[in-house]
C-alpha positions as a Python dict, from the first residue, in 0.01 Angstrom:
ca = {
    (1, 'X'): (0, 0, 0),
    (2, 'X'): (89, 301, 184),
    (3, 'X'): (263, 218, 519),
    (4, 'X'): (-31, 388, 739),
    (5, 'X'): (-280, 173, 564),
    (6, 'X'): (-68, -153, 614),
    (7, 'X'): (-49, -87, 979),
    (8, 'X'): (-351, 6, 998),
    (9, 'X'): (-476, -351, 835),
    (10, 'X'): (-262, -540, 1060),
    (11, 'X'): (-353, -418, 1388),
    (12, 'X'): (-696, -488, 1236),
    (13, 'X'): (-643, -856, 1153),
    (14, 'X'): (-481, -877, 1493),
    (15, 'X'): (-785, -743, 1692),
    (16, 'X'): (-1031, -983, 1452),
    (17, 'X'): (-788, -1321, 1557),
    (18, 'X'): (-842, -1227, 1902),
    (19, 'X'): (-1225, -1149, 1862),
    (20, 'X'): (-1269, -1490, 1678),
    (21, 'X'): (-1081, -1675, 1990),
    (22, 'X'): (-1325, -1470, 2203),
    (23, 'X'): (-1639, -1549, 2014),
    (24, 'X'): (-1545, -1932, 2018),
    (25, 'X'): (-1482, -1948, 2386),
    (26, 'X'): (-1792, -1769, 2424),
    (27, 'X'): (-2007, -2045, 2301),
    (28, 'X'): (-1822, -2296, 2470),
    (29, 'X'): (-1589, -2377, 2168),
    (30, 'X'): (-1233, -2452, 2138),
    (31, 'X'): (-1030, -2232, 1886),
    (32, 'X'): (-769, -2438, 1744),
    (33, 'X'): (-656, -2175, 1479),
    (34, 'X'): (-709, -1819, 1387),
    (35, 'X'): (-511, -1621, 1163),
    (36, 'X'): (-568, -1361, 896),
    (37, 'X'): (-931, -1479, 747),
    (38, 'X'): (-915, -1832, 868),
    (39, 'X'): (-1057, -1992, 1202),
    (40, 'X'): (-1070, -2337, 1261),
    (41, 'X'): (-1260, -2466, 1544),
    (42, 'X'): (-1453, -2725, 1755),
    (43, 'X'): (-1791, -2665, 1894),
    (44, 'X'): (-2083, -2837, 2092),
    (45, 'X'): (-2397, -2911, 1889),
    (46, 'X'): (-2608, -2664, 2092),
    (47, 'X'): (-2401, -2382, 1999),
    (48, 'X'): (-2240, -2404, 1664),
    (49, 'X'): (-2507, -2236, 1465),
    (50, 'X'): (-2523, -1961, 1706),
    (51, 'X'): (-2171, -1918, 1710),
    (52, 'X'): (-2138, -1916, 1305),
    (53, 'X'): (-2399, -1626, 1350),
    (54, 'X'): (-2197, -1436, 1609),
    (55, 'X'): (-1882, -1491, 1364),
    (56, 'X'): (-2050, -1342, 1047),
    (57, 'X'): (-2157, -1016, 1283),
    (58, 'X'): (-1809, -973, 1396),
    (59, 'X'): (-1690, -998, 1051),
    (60, 'X'): (-1937, -752, 919),
    (61, 'X'): (-1866, -487, 1212),
    (62, 'X'): (-1490, -549, 1127),
    (63, 'X'): (-1522, -453, 742),
    (64, 'X'): (-1689, -110, 866),
    (65, 'X'): (-1353, -25, 933),
    (66, 'X'): (-1258, -20, 558),
    (67, 'X'): (-1393, 169, 271),
    (68, 'X'): (-1483, -106, 71),
    (69, 'X'): (-1772, -190, -172),
    (70, 'X'): (-2061, -349, -49),
    (71, 'X'): (-2003, -700, -210),
    (72, 'X'): (-1608, -710, -162),
    (73, 'X'): (-1598, -879, 173),
    (74, 'X'): (-1740, -1196, 191),
    (75, 'X'): (-1726, -1470, 465),
    (76, 'X'): (-1791, -1819, 389),
    (77, 'X'): (-1827, -2064, 699),
    (78, 'X'): (-1840, -2492, 676),
    (79, 'X'): (-1970, -2650, 950),
    (80, 'X'): (-1936, -3036, 971),
    (81, 'X'): (-2116, -3254, 1214),
    (82, 'X'): (-1918, -3590, 1282),
    (83, 'X'): (-1957, -3886, 1484),
    (84, 'X'): (-1719, -3879, 1806),
    (85, 'X'): (-1554, -4179, 1701),
    (86, 'X'): (-1474, -4053, 1355),
    (87, 'X'): (-1097, -3968, 1306),
    (88, 'X'): (-1024, -3604, 1303),
    (89, 'X'): (-855, -3625, 988),
    (90, 'X'): (-1178, -3737, 820),
    (91, 'X'): (-1354, -3453, 1021),
    (92, 'X'): (-1136, -3198, 910),
    (93, 'X'): (-1171, -3300, 563),
    (94, 'X'): (-1542, -3305, 591),
    (95, 'X'): (-1529, -2932, 729),
    (96, 'X'): (-1297, -2834, 443),
    (97, 'X'): (-1558, -2984, 218),
    (98, 'X'): (-1877, -2775, 371),
    (99, 'X'): (-1633, -2472, 341),
    (100, 'X'): (-1576, -2519, -42),
    (101, 'X'): (-1952, -2554, -99),
    (102, 'X'): (-2023, -2252, 116),
    (103, 'X'): (-1733, -2053, -100),
    (104, 'X'): (-1891, -2189, -439),
    (105, 'X'): (-2217, -2019, -318),
    (106, 'X'): (-2035, -1732, -196),
    (107, 'X'): (-2083, -1532, 127),
    (108, 'X'): (-2281, -1824, 282),
    (109, 'X'): (-2308, -2067, 536),
    (110, 'X'): (-2267, -2449, 490),
    (111, 'X'): (-2366, -2690, 717),
    (112, 'X'): (-2307, -3094, 666),
    (113, 'X'): (-2397, -3380, 902),
    (114, 'X'): (-2213, -3729, 855),
    (115, 'X'): (-2350, -3998, 1056),
    (116, 'X'): (-2201, -4330, 1108),
    (117, 'X'): (-2465, -4502, 907),
    (118, 'X'): (-2683, -4330, 646),
    (119, 'X'): (-2627, -4054, 382),
    (120, 'X'): (-2438, -3738, 457),
    (121, 'X'): (-2688, -3429, 418),
    (122, 'X'): (-2571, -3073, 369),
    (123, 'X'): (-2769, -2731, 358),
    (124, 'X'): (-2614, -2408, 209),
    (125, 'X'): (-2757, -2058, 265),
    (126, 'X'): (-2610, -1728, 183),
    (127, 'X'): (-2616, -1529, 476),
    (128, 'X'): (-2942, -1316, 563),
    (129, 'X'): (-3088, -1140, 866),
    (130, 'X'): (-3340, -1457, 908),
    (131, 'X'): (-3099, -1737, 860),
    (132, 'X'): (-3016, -1811, 1259),
    (133, 'X'): (-3409, -1784, 1335),
    (134, 'X'): (-3444, -2038, 1033),
    (135, 'X'): (-3243, -2272, 1255),
    (136, 'X'): (-3373, -2202, 1566),
    (137, 'X'): (-3705, -2281, 1465),
    (138, 'X'): (-3589, -2598, 1310),
    (139, 'X'): (-3430, -2673, 1652),
    (140, 'X'): (-3697, -2572, 1852),
    (141, 'X'): (-3962, -2789, 1660),
    (142, 'X'): (-3743, -3078, 1696),
    (143, 'X'): (-3740, -2990, 2092),
    (144, 'X'): (-4135, -2937, 2097),
    (145, 'X'): (-4214, -3269, 2006),
    (146, 'X'): (-4217, -3293, 1631),
    (147, 'X'): (-4268, -3650, 1520),
    (148, 'X'): (-3859, -3748, 1461),
    (149, 'X'): (-3948, -3929, 1148),
    (150, 'X'): (-4132, -3618, 983),
    (151, 'X'): (-3778, -3461, 845),
    (152, 'X'): (-3728, -3746, 632),
    (153, 'X'): (-4073, -3805, 498),
    (154, 'X'): (-4041, -3446, 378),
    (155, 'X'): (-3719, -3523, 224),
    (156, 'X'): (-3879, -3852, 52),
    (157, 'X'): (-4168, -3584, -61),
    (158, 'X'): (-3888, -3341, -215),
    (159, 'X'): (-3725, -3664, -380),
    (160, 'X'): (-4074, -3759, -552),
    (161, 'X'): (-4145, -3415, -695),
    (162, 'X'): (-3794, -3358, -836),
    (163, 'X'): (-3901, -3627, -1064),
    (164, 'X'): (-4215, -3485, -1124),
    (165, 'X'): (-4114, -3120, -1217),
    (166, 'X'): (-3861, -3271, -1496),
    (167, 'X'): (-4149, -3481, -1651),
    (168, 'X'): (-4147, -3343, -2021),
    (169, 'X'): (-4524, -3329, -1999),
    (170, 'X'): (-4561, -3091, -1701),
    (171, 'X'): (-4835, -2830, -1832),
    (172, 'X'): (-4767, -2444, -1733),
    (173, 'X'): (-5079, -2470, -1525),
    (174, 'X'): (-4964, -2766, -1347),
    (175, 'X'): (-4622, -2584, -1282),
    (176, 'X'): (-4837, -2274, -1129),
    (177, 'X'): (-5003, -2515, -903),
    (178, 'X'): (-4672, -2673, -774),
    (179, 'X'): (-4602, -2450, -466),
    (180, 'X'): (-4984, -2518, -349),
    (181, 'X'): (-4947, -2896, -388),
    (182, 'X'): (-4636, -2940, -231),
    (183, 'X'): (-4781, -2735, 71),
    (184, 'X'): (-5087, -2956, 83),
    (185, 'X'): (-4844, -3272, 56),
    (186, 'X'): (-4612, -3137, 348),
    (187, 'X'): (-4921, -3072, 563),
    (188, 'X'): (-5083, -3395, 484),
    (189, 'X'): (-4769, -3577, 634),
    (190, 'X'): (-4775, -3301, 941),
    (191, 'X'): (-5136, -3397, 1006),
    (192, 'X'): (-5080, -3764, 1007),
    (193, 'X'): (-4795, -3732, 1300),
    (194, 'X'): (-5066, -3733, 1570),
    (195, 'X'): (-4764, -3730, 1872),
    (196, 'X'): (-4657, -3368, 1730),
    (197, 'X'): (-4681, -3126, 1979),
    (198, 'X'): (-4903, -2780, 1931),
    (199, 'X'): (-4602, -2557, 1935),
    (200, 'X'): (-4421, -2769, 1702),
    (201, 'X'): (-4694, -2802, 1456),
    (202, 'X'): (-4738, -2424, 1468),
    (203, 'X'): (-4375, -2382, 1368),
    (204, 'X'): (-4415, -2639, 1111),
    (205, 'X'): (-4708, -2502, 958),
    (206, 'X'): (-4529, -2163, 940),
    (207, 'X'): (-4238, -2317, 751),
    (208, 'X'): (-4464, -2524, 512),
    (209, 'X'): (-4629, -2221, 414),
    (210, 'X'): (-4311, -2018, 311),
    (211, 'X'): (-4248, -2318, 79),
    (212, 'X'): (-4259, -2222, -304),
    (213, 'X'): (-4039, -2479, -500),
    (214, 'X'): (-3915, -2858, -449),
    (215, 'X'): (-3598, -2665, -389),
    (216, 'X'): (-3699, -2480, -82),
    (217, 'X'): (-3878, -2778, 24),
    (218, 'X'): (-3574, -2989, 1),
    (219, 'X'): (-3374, -2707, 190),
    (220, 'X'): (-3629, -2699, 469),
    (221, 'X'): (-3658, -3090, 490),
    (222, 'X'): (-3251, -3115, 507),
    (223, 'X'): (-3242, -2870, 775),
    (224, 'X'): (-3488, -3034, 974),
    (225, 'X'): (-3260, -3363, 945),
    (226, 'X'): (-2929, -3189, 1057),
    (227, 'X'): (-3131, -3022, 1348),
    (228, 'X'): (-3237, -3365, 1451),
    (229, 'X'): (-2857, -3433, 1544),
    (230, 'X'): (-2832, -3076, 1656),
    (231, 'X'): (-3094, -3136, 1954),
    (232, 'X'): (-2977, -3488, 2032),
    (233, 'X'): (-2776, -3360, 2322),
}
């Protein structure tokens, strides 16, 4: 590498390191380590998703200083939500596991919750312009009064339909009708939740309307389940 380019990239990495500290602290977090392309931080539940979005934006801006192919710069972030009594060694391994999942998907965000009791849940998404809004809509629905059991009933619905779509006798017509039936069942569950506020219901109706597959239903249900933990504070 020519010395001029090396110096430019070294200065750029130093600026990126300082910027990572600044972003994490701006979201009330504590940056444990930032060096090269790696960042390790502790963040509050209320701001962790927004912080990952800000880090992704800063990374994209950082890449603009170099002449690189569009797909050569990737950022994978893993978030682990653990109980405050969990040993830090276990929480760190959970974060690394989420990061590996994000890297496997490539250029993605993976968010995992590890409750003290019950099963872990993970959602993996490639970076996209609407990703932050998807998370914020889920959190807003929980804050606006959606029934706390609703995400778990959607997860149960997704598990039921995973078995149905693998049935050998599923006809092409039934397969084409699948999105409509998934939406109908999800809306039926929503309608049963009489305690759900109107704002939360409107958000969920829009989310349900976007479902086109069992995988999408599962992802939305899992995101809502994780949002349940993100809004507990």
